[in-house]
Tab-separated table of N, CA and C in Angstrom:
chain	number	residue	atom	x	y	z
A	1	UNK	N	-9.260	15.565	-5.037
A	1	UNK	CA	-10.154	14.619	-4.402
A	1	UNK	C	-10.700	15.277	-3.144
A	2	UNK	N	-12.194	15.250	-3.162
A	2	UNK	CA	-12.651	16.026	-1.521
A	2	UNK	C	-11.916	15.050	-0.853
A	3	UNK	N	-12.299	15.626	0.704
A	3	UNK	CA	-11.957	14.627	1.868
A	3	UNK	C	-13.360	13.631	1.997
A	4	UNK	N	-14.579	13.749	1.644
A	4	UNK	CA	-15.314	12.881	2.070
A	4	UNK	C	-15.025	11.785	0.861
A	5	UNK	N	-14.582	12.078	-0.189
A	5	UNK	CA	-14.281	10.679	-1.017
A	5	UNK	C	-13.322	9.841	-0.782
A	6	UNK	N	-12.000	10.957	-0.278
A	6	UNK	CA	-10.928	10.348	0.237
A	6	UNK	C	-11.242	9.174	1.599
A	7	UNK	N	-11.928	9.585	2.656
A	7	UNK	CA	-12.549	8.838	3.642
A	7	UNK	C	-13.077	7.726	3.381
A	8	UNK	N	-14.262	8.015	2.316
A	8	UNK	CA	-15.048	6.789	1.764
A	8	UNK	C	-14.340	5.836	1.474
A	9	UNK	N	-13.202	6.089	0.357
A	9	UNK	CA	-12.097	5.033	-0.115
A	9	UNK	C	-11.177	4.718	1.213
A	10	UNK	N	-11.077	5.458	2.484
A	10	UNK	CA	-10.301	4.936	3.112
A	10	UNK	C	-11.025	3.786	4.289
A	11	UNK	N	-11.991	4.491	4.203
A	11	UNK	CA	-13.319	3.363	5.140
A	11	UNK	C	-13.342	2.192	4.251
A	12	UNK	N	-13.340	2.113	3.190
A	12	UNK	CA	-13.738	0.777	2.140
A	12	UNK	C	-12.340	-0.013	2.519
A	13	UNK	N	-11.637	0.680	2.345
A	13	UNK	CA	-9.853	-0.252	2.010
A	13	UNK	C	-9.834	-0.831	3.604
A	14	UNK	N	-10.275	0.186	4.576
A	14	UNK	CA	-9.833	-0.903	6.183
A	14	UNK	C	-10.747	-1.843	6.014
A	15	UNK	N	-12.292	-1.704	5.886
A	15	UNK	CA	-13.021	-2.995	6.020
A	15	UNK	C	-13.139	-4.586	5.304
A	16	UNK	N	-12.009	-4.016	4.050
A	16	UNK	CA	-11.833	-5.266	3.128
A	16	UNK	C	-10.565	-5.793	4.124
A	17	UNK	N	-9.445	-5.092	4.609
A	17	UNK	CA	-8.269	-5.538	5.227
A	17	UNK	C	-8.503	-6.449	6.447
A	18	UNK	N	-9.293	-5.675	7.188
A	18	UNK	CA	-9.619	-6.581	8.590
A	18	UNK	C	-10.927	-6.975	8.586
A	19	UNK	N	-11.423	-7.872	7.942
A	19	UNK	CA	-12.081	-8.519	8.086
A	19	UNK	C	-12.617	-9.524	9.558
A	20	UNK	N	-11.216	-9.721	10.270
A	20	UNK	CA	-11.262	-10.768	11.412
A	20	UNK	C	-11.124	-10.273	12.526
A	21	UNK	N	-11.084	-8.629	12.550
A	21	UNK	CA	-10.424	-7.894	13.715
A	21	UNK	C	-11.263	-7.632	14.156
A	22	UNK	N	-12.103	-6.837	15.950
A	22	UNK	CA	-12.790	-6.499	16.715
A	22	UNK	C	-13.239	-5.379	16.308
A	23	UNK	N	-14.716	-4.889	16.840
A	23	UNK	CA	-15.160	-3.890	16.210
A	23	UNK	C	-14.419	-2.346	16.382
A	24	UNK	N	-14.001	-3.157	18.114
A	24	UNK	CA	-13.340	-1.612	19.059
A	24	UNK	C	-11.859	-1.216	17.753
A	25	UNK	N	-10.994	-2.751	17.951
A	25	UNK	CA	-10.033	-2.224	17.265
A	25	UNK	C	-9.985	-1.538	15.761
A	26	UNK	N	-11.240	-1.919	14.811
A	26	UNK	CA	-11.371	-1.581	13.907
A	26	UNK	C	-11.471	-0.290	13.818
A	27	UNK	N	-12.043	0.340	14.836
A	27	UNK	CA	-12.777	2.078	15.289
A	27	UNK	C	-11.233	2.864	15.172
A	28	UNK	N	-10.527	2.237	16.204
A	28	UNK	CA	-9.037	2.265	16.356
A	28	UNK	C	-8.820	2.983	15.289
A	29	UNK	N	-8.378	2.257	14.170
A	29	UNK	CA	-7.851	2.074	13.171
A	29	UNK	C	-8.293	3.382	12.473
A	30	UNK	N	-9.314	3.201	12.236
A	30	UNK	CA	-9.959	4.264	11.464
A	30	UNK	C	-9.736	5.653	11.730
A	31	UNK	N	-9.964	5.841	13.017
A	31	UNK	CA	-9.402	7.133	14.069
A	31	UNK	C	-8.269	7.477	13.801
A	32	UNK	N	-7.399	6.767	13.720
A	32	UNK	CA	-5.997	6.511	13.437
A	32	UNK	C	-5.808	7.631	11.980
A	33	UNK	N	-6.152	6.746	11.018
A	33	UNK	CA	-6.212	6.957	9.546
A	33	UNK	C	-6.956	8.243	9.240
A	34	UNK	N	-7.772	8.676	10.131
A	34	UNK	CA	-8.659	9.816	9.779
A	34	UNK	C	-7.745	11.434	10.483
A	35	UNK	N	-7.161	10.803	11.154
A	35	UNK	CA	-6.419	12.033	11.884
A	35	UNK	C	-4.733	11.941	11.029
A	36	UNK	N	-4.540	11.247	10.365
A	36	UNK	CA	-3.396	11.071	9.474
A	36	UNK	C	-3.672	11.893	8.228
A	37	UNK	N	-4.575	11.511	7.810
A	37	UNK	CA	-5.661	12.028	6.727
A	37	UNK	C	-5.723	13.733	6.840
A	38	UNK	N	-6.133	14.406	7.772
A	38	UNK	CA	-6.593	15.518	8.013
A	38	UNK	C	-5.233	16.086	7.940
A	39	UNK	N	-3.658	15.735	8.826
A	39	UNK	CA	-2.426	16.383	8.912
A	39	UNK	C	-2.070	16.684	7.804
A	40	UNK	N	-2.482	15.215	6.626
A	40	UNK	CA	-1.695	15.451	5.553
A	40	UNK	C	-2.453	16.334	4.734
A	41	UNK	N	-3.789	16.686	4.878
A	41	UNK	CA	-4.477	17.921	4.620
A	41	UNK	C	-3.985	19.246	4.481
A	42	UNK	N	-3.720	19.335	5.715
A	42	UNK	CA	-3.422	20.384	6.687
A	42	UNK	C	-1.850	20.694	6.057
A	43	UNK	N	-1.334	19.876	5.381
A	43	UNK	CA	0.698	20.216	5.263
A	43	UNK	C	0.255	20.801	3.709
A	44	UNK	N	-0.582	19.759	2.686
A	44	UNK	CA	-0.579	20.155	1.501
A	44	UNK	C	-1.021	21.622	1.497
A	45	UNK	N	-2.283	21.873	1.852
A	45	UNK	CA	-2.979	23.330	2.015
A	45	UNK	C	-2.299	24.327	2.001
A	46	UNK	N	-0.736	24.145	3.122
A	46	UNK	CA	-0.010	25.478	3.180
A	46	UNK	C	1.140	25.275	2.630
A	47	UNK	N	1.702	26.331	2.630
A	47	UNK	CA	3.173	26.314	2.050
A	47	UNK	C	4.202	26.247	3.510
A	48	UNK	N	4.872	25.045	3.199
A	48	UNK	CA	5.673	25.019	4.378
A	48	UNK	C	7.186	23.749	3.857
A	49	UNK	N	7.728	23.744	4.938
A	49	UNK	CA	8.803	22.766	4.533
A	49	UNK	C	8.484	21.248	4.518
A	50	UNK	N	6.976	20.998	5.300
A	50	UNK	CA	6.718	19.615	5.425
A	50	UNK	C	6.688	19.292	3.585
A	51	UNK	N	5.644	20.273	3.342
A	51	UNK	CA	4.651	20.220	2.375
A	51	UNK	C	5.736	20.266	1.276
A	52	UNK	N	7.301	20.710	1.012
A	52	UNK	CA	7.989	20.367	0.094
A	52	UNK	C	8.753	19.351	0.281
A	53	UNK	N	8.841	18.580	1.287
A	53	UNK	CA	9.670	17.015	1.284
A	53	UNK	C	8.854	16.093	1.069
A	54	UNK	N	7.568	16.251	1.526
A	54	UNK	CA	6.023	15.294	0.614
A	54	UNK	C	6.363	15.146	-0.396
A	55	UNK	N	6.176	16.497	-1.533
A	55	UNK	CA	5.892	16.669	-2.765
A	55	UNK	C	7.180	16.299	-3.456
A	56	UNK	N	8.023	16.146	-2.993
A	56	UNK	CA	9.827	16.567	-3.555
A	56	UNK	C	9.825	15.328	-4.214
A	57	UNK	N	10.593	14.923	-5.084
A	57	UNK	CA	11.508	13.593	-5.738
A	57	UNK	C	12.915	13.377	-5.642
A	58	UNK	N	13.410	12.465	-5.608
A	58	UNK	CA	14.765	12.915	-5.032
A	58	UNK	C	15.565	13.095	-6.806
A	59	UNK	N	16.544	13.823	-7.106
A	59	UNK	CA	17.338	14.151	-8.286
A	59	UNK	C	17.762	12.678	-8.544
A	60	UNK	N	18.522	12.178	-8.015
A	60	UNK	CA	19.414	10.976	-8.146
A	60	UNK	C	19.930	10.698	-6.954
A	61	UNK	N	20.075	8.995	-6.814
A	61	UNK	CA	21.286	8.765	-5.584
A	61	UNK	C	22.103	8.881	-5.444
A	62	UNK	N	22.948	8.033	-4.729
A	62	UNK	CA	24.260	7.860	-4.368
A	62	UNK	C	24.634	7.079	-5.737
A	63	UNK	N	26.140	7.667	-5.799
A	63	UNK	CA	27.194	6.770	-7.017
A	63	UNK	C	27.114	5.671	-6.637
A	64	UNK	N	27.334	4.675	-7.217
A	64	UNK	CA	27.489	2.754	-7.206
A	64	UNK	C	29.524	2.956	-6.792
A	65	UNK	N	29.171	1.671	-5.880
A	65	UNK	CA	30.562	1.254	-5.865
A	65	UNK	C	31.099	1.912	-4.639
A	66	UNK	N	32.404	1.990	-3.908
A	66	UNK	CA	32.955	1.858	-2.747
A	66	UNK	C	32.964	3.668	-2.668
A	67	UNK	N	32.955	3.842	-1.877
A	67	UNK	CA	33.237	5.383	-1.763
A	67	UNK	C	34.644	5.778	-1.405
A	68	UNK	N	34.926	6.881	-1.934
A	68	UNK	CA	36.523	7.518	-1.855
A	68	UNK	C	37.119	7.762	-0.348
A	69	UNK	N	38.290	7.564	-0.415
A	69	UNK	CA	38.651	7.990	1.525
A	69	UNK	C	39.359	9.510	1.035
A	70	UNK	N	38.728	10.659	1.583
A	70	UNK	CA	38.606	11.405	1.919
A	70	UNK	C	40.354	12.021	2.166
């Protein structure tokens, strides 16, 4: 997905959400989301440790039930 589609869809999704909110805070928001946007850019792009705990799944949890005393 470029980033200007990604934006587009992220500009669409705040203006359906806040509908009732101020224009300033809305700007806010967006600023917000657009510089979130770009980091998570910025982690996928390279190879690093962020960029494999993003991508990662976890194997399995924890066992069910009381844990052993040690």
């Amino acid at each position: 997905m470029s980033p200007k589609t990604a934006l587009h869809l992220l500009y669409g999704a705040q203006y359906q959400e806040h509908s009732g909110t101020s224009l300033q805070h809305l700007l806010v928001l967006l600023t917000v989301k657009r510089q979130k946007l770009a980091w998570f850019e910025h982690v996928i792009r390279y190879h690093s440790l962020c960029k494999i705990v993003l991508q990662s799944t976890p194997e399995r949890g924890r066992r069910r039930g009381r844990q052993k005393k040690s």
